[in-house]
Amino acid sequence: MPETTSTRPLRILSGIQPSGQLTIGNYLGALKQWVQLQDDYECYYCIVDMHAITVPREPAELRASTRMTAALYLACGIRPERATIFVQSHVSAHAELAWILGCLTPMGWLNRMTQFKDKAAKQQAESVSAGLFTYPTLMAADILLYQANLVPVGDDQRQHLELTRDLAQRFNSQYGETFTVPEGFFPKAGARIMGLDNPLVKMSKSETSDYHAVYMLDEPDQIKRKIMRAVTDSGNSIYFTDDPEKAGVNNLLTIYQAFTDETKEAIEARFAGKGYAELKKAVAEVVVEGLRPIQARYRELTAESDLIDQVLMQGAAKARLVANTTLNTVRERIGFLAAADRA
Ligand code: AQP
């Protein structure tokens, strides 16, 4: 029988792709919440390397990025004794369930995914992989394997999460109650951090321009330089707004709010009558100070030779137990013959 919410604590699943250096978007949209949630929920935080290969990757870079991402999870304050930290490809159930869910997913659902359209548009049409197209079914498998109740993600993942919910419901109605239908959990501030060089696009770790993103491991000087060069507008008033003309100022305020947890009103009062240069200086300062302890902890953790690999090995063992329980139920429900030699 599948586990039910009534027999266990509420579960959380989330992940980040090791597709480059993590940005403050990844931190504010995801990691910062993960740390807060670990004390109240049973949390599974994975490094989704199988998602990362939906666009071409250099193997050595992928390995380095995977370790760097794991170390940043720990450096932010995720504690392996509270939360299970693991690498997606270490738990083969993700790939198997993704295939099964892919067979249940109408192409029309995938055709609607805006992230696919955005990412595909950046590549030559003939080199866009089938994996990039079916990415949302792998993400659904990640979440549903752990019977997650809540999925803390940034705004950009709303559509994928909706598809996960639709798939869970479709499976449940076709084969009987099997999956928990997850809810999204979006941060109050920082759910969508925009590019510093173009505040109309999401800040992304795979954007290559020098002044697009602040990376979590950037030096204080780099952070200041990037923020001082952030695109704003020709006006001089500072307030939160949806007006695309002032998207740059709104983005800076959002970053300030997400790092300080102050209210919008307090922040607007603080910057009333001040100029953009003062706003940028203040934002740079809270970012530098917010990242400083994380960077220090990162340096300590990566100095210990096999600590990260140990955490990942133990995490994978815990994750496999939960994932395989769900997968066995799924196999049985859809009519796969039980393999006599499978544990
Ligand atoms: N700019 C952002 N603002 C708020 N949240 C963000 N997230 C990413 N960018 C922002 C959140 O970070 C988590 C991990 O995302 P991911 O690495 O799995 O994929 P992504 O959303 O595609 O992130 P990137 O940085 O844009 O990666 P690339 O460039 O490789 O595609 C998610 O919770 C996401 O919402």
Coordinates of C-alpha atoms and ligand atoms in Angstrom, one line a residue:
M1 CA 0.0 0.0 0.0
P2 CA 1.3 3.5 -0.6
E3 CA 2.0 5.5 2.5
T4 CA -0.5 8.1 3.3
T5 CA -0.1 11.6 4.9
S6 CA -1.9 10.4 8.0
T7 CA 0.8 7.8 8.8
R8 CA 3.8 10.1 8.6
P9 CA 5.0 13.7 8.9
L10 CA 4.4 16.1 6.0
R11 CA 7.1 15.8 3.4
I12 CA 8.9 18.2 1.2
L13 CA 10.9 17.6 -1.9
S14 CA 12.9 20.2 -3.9
G15 CA 16.0 20.3 -6.0
I16 CA 18.4 22.5 -7.9
Q17 CA 20.2 21.6 -11.2
P18 CA 24.0 21.5 -11.1
S19 CA 24.0 23.5 -14.3
G20 CA 26.6 26.1 -13.2
Q21 CA 27.2 28.4 -10.2
L22 CA 24.2 29.0 -8.0
T23 CA 22.8 32.5 -8.1
I24 CA 21.1 34.6 -5.5
G25 CA 17.9 33.7 -7.4
N26 CA 18.4 30.0 -6.5
Y27 CA 19.2 31.1 -2.9
L28 CA 16.3 33.4 -2.4
G29 CA 13.8 31.4 -4.5
A30 CA 14.7 28.0 -3.0
L31 CA 17.5 27.4 -0.6
K32 CA 16.6 30.1 2.0
Q33 CA 13.1 28.5 2.4
W34 CA 14.6 25.0 2.5
V35 CA 16.6 25.9 5.6
Q36 CA 13.6 27.2 7.4
L37 CA 11.4 24.3 6.5
Q38 CA 13.7 21.5 7.6
D39 CA 12.7 21.8 11.3
D40 CA 9.0 21.3 10.6
Y41 CA 8.9 18.8 7.8
E42 CA 10.5 15.6 6.6
C43 CA 12.7 17.1 3.8
Y44 CA 14.3 15.6 0.7
Y45 CA 16.6 18.0 -1.1
C46 CA 18.2 16.7 -4.3
I47 CA 20.8 17.8 -6.7
V48 CA 19.0 17.2 -10.0
D49 CA 21.9 16.1 -12.3
M50 CA 19.6 14.2 -14.6
H51 CA 17.8 17.5 -15.4
A52 CA 21.1 19.2 -15.9
I53 CA 22.0 16.9 -18.9
T54 CA 18.9 18.1 -20.8
V55 CA 21.3 20.6 -22.4
P56 CA 24.9 19.5 -23.3
R57 CA 27.4 19.5 -20.4
E58 CA 31.0 18.9 -20.0
P59 CA 31.4 15.8 -17.7
A60 CA 34.1 17.3 -15.5
E61 CA 32.1 20.5 -15.0
L62 CA 28.9 18.5 -14.2
R63 CA 30.8 16.6 -11.5
A64 CA 32.3 19.8 -10.0
S65 CA 29.0 21.6 -10.2
T66 CA 27.2 18.7 -8.4
R67 CA 29.7 18.8 -5.5
M68 CA 29.6 22.6 -5.4
T69 CA 25.8 22.5 -5.2
A70 CA 25.8 19.9 -2.4
A71 CA 28.4 21.9 -0.5
L72 CA 26.2 25.1 -0.9
Y73 CA 23.2 23.2 0.5
L74 CA 25.2 22.4 3.6
A75 CA 26.8 25.9 3.8
C76 CA 23.3 27.5 3.8
G77 CA 22.4 25.5 6.9
I78 CA 20.7 22.4 5.6
R79 CA 21.6 19.7 8.2
P80 CA 21.9 16.1 7.0
E81 CA 20.5 14.9 10.3
R82 CA 17.3 16.8 9.6
A83 CA 17.0 16.7 5.8
T84 CA 18.0 14.1 3.3
I85 CA 20.5 15.5 0.7
F86 CA 21.1 13.3 -2.3
V87 CA 22.0 13.3 -6.0
Q88 CA 19.1 12.4 -8.3
S89 CA 21.1 10.0 -10.5
H90 CA 22.0 8.0 -7.4
V91 CA 18.4 6.9 -7.1
S92 CA 17.5 5.1 -10.3
A93 CA 13.8 5.1 -9.4
H94 CA 13.6 8.7 -10.7
A95 CA 14.4 7.5 -14.3
E96 CA 12.0 4.6 -14.1
L97 CA 9.1 6.6 -12.8
A98 CA 9.8 9.4 -15.3
W99 CA 9.4 6.8 -18.2
I100 CA 6.1 5.6 -16.7
L101 CA 4.7 9.1 -16.2
G102 CA 5.9 10.1 -19.7
C103 CA 3.7 7.3 -21.1
L104 CA 0.8 9.0 -19.3
T105 CA 1.5 12.5 -20.4
P106 CA -0.2 14.0 -23.4
M107 CA 2.2 15.8 -25.7
G108 CA -0.2 18.8 -25.6
W109 CA 0.6 19.3 -21.9
L110 CA 4.3 19.4 -22.6
N111 CA 3.8 21.7 -25.6
R112 CA 2.4 24.3 -23.3
M113 CA 5.5 24.5 -21.0
T114 CA 7.0 28.0 -21.3
Q115 CA 10.4 27.0 -19.9
F116 CA 10.8 24.5 -22.7
K117 CA 10.0 27.2 -25.3
D118 CA 12.5 29.6 -23.6
K119 CA 15.3 27.1 -23.3
A120 CA 14.7 25.6 -26.8
A121 CA 14.8 29.1 -28.3
K122 CA 18.4 29.5 -27.1
Q123 CA 19.6 26.5 -29.1
Q124 CA 19.6 25.4 -32.7
A125 CA 16.2 23.8 -33.3
E126 CA 17.7 20.5 -34.5
S127 CA 19.9 20.1 -31.4
V128 CA 17.1 20.5 -28.8
S129 CA 16.9 17.2 -26.9
A130 CA 13.9 15.1 -26.3
G131 CA 15.0 15.2 -22.7
L132 CA 14.5 19.0 -22.5
F133 CA 10.9 18.4 -23.8
T134 CA 10.1 15.7 -21.3
Y135 CA 11.9 17.5 -18.4
P136 CA 8.6 18.1 -16.6
T137 CA 7.8 14.4 -16.4
L138 CA 11.1 13.8 -14.7
M139 CA 10.4 16.6 -12.3
A140 CA 7.0 15.0 -11.6
A141 CA 8.7 11.7 -10.9
D142 CA 11.1 13.5 -8.5
I143 CA 8.3 14.9 -6.5
L144 CA 5.8 12.0 -6.6
L145 CA 8.3 9.3 -5.6
Y146 CA 8.6 10.9 -2.2
Q147 CA 4.9 11.5 -1.8
A148 CA 5.8 15.1 -1.2
N149 CA 3.0 17.3 0.3
L150 CA 4.8 20.6 -0.4
V151 CA 7.3 21.7 -3.0
P152 CA 9.2 24.9 -2.2
V153 CA 10.1 26.5 -5.6
G154 CA 10.4 29.9 -7.2
D155 CA 7.7 31.3 -9.5
D156 CA 9.3 29.9 -12.6
Q157 CA 8.4 26.4 -11.6
R158 CA 4.7 27.0 -11.1
Q159 CA 3.7 25.5 -14.5
H160 CA 5.8 22.4 -13.9
L161 CA 4.3 21.9 -10.5
E162 CA 0.8 22.2 -12.0
L163 CA 1.7 19.5 -14.5
T164 CA 2.9 17.3 -11.6
R165 CA -0.4 17.7 -9.9
D166 CA -2.3 16.9 -13.0
L167 CA -0.2 13.8 -13.6
A168 CA -0.7 12.6 -10.0
Q169 CA -4.5 13.0 -10.3
R170 CA -4.5 11.3 -13.7
F171 CA -2.5 8.3 -12.4
N172 CA -4.7 8.1 -9.2
S173 CA -7.9 8.2 -11.2
Q174 CA -6.7 5.6 -13.7
Y175 CA -5.0 3.2 -11.3
G176 CA -6.3 3.9 -7.8
E177 CA -5.0 6.3 -5.1
T178 CA -1.2 6.1 -5.3
F179 CA 0.3 9.5 -5.2
T180 CA 0.0 12.5 -2.8
V181 CA -1.0 15.5 -4.9
P182 CA 1.6 18.1 -3.9
E183 CA 1.1 21.8 -3.3
G184 CA 3.6 24.5 -4.3
F185 CA 5.2 26.6 -1.6
F186 CA 6.4 30.0 -2.9
P187 CA 8.5 32.5 -0.9
K188 CA 6.9 35.7 0.2
A189 CA 9.8 37.7 -1.2
G190 CA 12.3 36.6 -3.8
A191 CA 10.1 34.2 -5.7
R192 CA 11.3 35.8 -8.9
I193 CA 14.7 37.5 -9.0
M194 CA 15.4 39.1 -12.3
G195 CA 18.6 39.6 -14.3
L196 CA 20.6 42.6 -13.3
D197 CA 21.5 43.4 -16.9
N198 CA 17.9 42.8 -18.1
P199 CA 15.3 43.0 -15.3
L200 CA 12.6 41.6 -17.7
V201 CA 14.2 38.1 -17.7
K202 CA 14.7 35.7 -14.8
M203 CA 18.1 35.6 -13.2
S204 CA 19.6 32.3 -14.4
K205 CA 22.8 30.5 -13.6
S206 CA 23.3 29.5 -17.3
E207 CA 23.2 33.1 -18.6
T208 CA 26.7 33.9 -19.6
S209 CA 26.8 37.7 -19.5
D210 CA 29.1 39.1 -16.8
Y211 CA 26.6 41.5 -15.3
H212 CA 23.5 39.2 -15.4
A213 CA 23.7 37.4 -12.0
V214 CA 25.2 37.6 -8.6
Y215 CA 26.6 34.1 -7.8
M216 CA 26.5 32.8 -4.3
L217 CA 30.3 32.5 -4.2
D218 CA 31.1 35.8 -5.8
E219 CA 33.7 38.0 -4.0
P220 CA 32.3 41.1 -2.2
D221 CA 34.0 43.3 -4.8
Q222 CA 32.4 41.4 -7.7
I223 CA 29.0 41.6 -6.0
K224 CA 29.3 45.4 -5.5
R225 CA 30.4 45.9 -9.1
K226 CA 27.6 43.9 -10.5
I227 CA 24.9 45.6 -8.4
M228 CA 26.3 49.1 -9.1
R229 CA 25.9 48.4 -12.8
A230 CA 22.4 47.0 -12.6
V231 CA 20.0 48.4 -15.2
T232 CA 17.4 50.8 -13.7
D233 CA 15.5 53.6 -15.5
S234 CA 15.8 57.3 -16.1
G235 CA 13.5 58.3 -13.1
N236 CA 14.5 58.8 -9.5
S237 CA 11.7 57.5 -7.3
I238 CA 12.1 54.2 -5.4
Y239 CA 9.1 52.0 -4.8
F240 CA 7.8 48.5 -5.4
T241 CA 5.9 48.3 -8.6
D242 CA 4.7 45.9 -11.4
D243 CA 5.5 48.6 -14.0
P244 CA 7.9 47.0 -16.5
E245 CA 9.5 50.4 -17.0
K246 CA 10.7 50.3 -13.4
A247 CA 11.5 46.5 -13.3
G248 CA 15.2 47.2 -12.4
V249 CA 14.3 49.2 -9.3
N250 CA 11.6 46.7 -8.3
N251 CA 14.2 43.9 -8.6
L252 CA 16.7 45.7 -6.4
L253 CA 14.1 46.3 -3.8
T254 CA 13.0 42.7 -4.0
I255 CA 16.5 41.5 -3.4
Y256 CA 16.8 43.9 -0.5
Q257 CA 13.6 42.7 1.0
A258 CA 14.4 39.0 0.5
F259 CA 17.8 39.4 2.3
T260 CA 16.5 41.6 5.1
D261 CA 13.0 40.3 5.6
E262 CA 11.8 43.9 6.2
T263 CA 8.4 44.9 5.1
K264 CA 7.8 46.7 1.8
E265 CA 6.6 49.8 3.6
A266 CA 9.7 50.0 5.8
I267 CA 11.9 49.6 2.8
E268 CA 10.1 52.3 0.8
A269 CA 10.3 54.6 3.8
R270 CA 14.1 53.9 4.1
F271 CA 14.7 54.9 0.5
A272 CA 12.2 57.8 0.2
G273 CA 14.0 60.8 -1.4
K274 CA 17.2 58.8 -2.0
G275 CA 18.8 58.2 -5.3
Y276 CA 19.5 55.0 -7.2
A277 CA 23.2 55.0 -6.3
E278 CA 22.3 54.9 -2.6
L279 CA 19.8 52.1 -3.3
K280 CA 22.4 50.1 -5.1
K281 CA 25.0 50.6 -2.4
A282 CA 22.5 49.4 0.3
V283 CA 21.5 46.4 -1.8
A284 CA 25.1 45.4 -2.4
E285 CA 25.8 45.6 1.3
V286 CA 22.9 43.4 2.4
V287 CA 23.9 40.8 -0.3
V288 CA 27.5 40.8 0.7
E289 CA 26.7 40.5 4.4
G290 CA 24.0 37.9 3.7
L291 CA 26.3 35.7 1.7
R292 CA 29.4 36.2 3.9
P293 CA 28.7 33.4 6.5
I294 CA 27.5 31.0 3.7
Q295 CA 30.8 31.6 1.8
A296 CA 32.9 31.1 5.0
R297 CA 31.1 27.8 5.8
Y298 CA 31.5 26.7 2.2
R299 CA 35.2 27.1 2.4
E300 CA 35.3 25.1 5.6
L301 CA 33.2 22.3 4.2
T302 CA 35.1 22.0 1.0
A303 CA 38.4 21.8 2.9
E304 CA 37.3 18.5 4.4
S305 CA 38.2 16.0 1.8
D306 CA 35.3 13.5 1.5
L307 CA 32.7 15.0 3.7
I308 CA 30.4 16.0 0.8
D309 CA 30.6 12.5 -0.8
Q310 CA 29.8 10.9 2.6
V311 CA 26.7 13.1 3.0
L312 CA 25.6 12.2 -0.5
M313 CA 26.1 8.5 0.0
Q314 CA 24.0 8.4 3.2
G315 CA 21.4 10.6 1.6
A316 CA 21.0 8.4 -1.4
A317 CA 20.6 5.3 0.8
K318 CA 17.7 7.0 2.7
A319 CA 16.1 8.4 -0.4
R320 CA 16.2 5.0 -2.1
L321 CA 14.1 3.4 0.6
V322 CA 11.3 5.9 0.2
A323 CA 11.5 6.1 -3.6
N324 CA 11.5 2.3 -4.1
T325 CA 8.5 1.8 -1.9
T326 CA 6.5 4.2 -4.1
L327 CA 8.0 2.7 -7.3
N328 CA 7.0 -0.9 -6.3
T329 CA 3.4 0.2 -5.8
V330 CA 3.4 1.9 -9.1
R331 CA 4.8 -1.1 -10.9
E332 CA 2.2 -3.3 -9.4
R333 CA -0.6 -0.9 -10.1
I334 CA 0.2 -0.6 -13.8
G335 CA 0.5 -4.3 -14.3
F336 CA 4.3 -4.9 -14.5
L337 CA 5.1 -8.5 -13.5
A338 CA 6.9 -8.6 -10.2
A339 CA 10.5 -9.6 -10.8
A340 CA 11.2 -12.7 -8.7
D341 CA 14.8 -11.6 -8.0
R342 CA 14.0 -8.0 -7.0
A343 CA 14.2 -7.0 -3.4
Ligands
AQP1 N1 15.7 34.0 -10.6 C1 15.1 33.2 -9.7 N2 14.3 33.7 -8.8 C2 13.7 32.9 -7.8 N3 13.9 31.6 -7.8 C3 14.7 31.0 -8.8 N4 15.1 29.8 -9.0 C4 15.9 29.7 -10.1 N5 16.1 31.0 -10.5 C5 15.3 31.8 -9.7 C6 14.6 28.6 -8.2 O1 15.8 27.8 -7.9 C7 15.4 26.5 -7.9 C8 16.3 25.7 -8.7 O2 16.2 25.9 -10.0 P1 16.9 24.9 -11.1 O3 18.3 25.0 -11.0 O4 16.4 23.6 -10.9 O5 16.3 25.4 -12.5 P2 16.0 26.8 -13.0 O6 14.7 27.3 -12.3 O7 16.0 26.7 -14.5 O8 17.2 27.7 -12.4 P3 18.3 28.5 -13.2 O9 19.2 29.2 -12.3 O10 17.6 29.4 -14.2 O11 19.1 27.4 -14.0 P4 19.4 27.2 -15.5 O12 20.0 28.5 -15.9 O13 20.3 26.0 -15.6 O14 18.1 27.0 -16.2 C9 13.9 26.4 -8.3 O15 13.1 26.3 -7.2 C10 13.7 27.7 -9.0 O16 12.4 28.1 -8.9

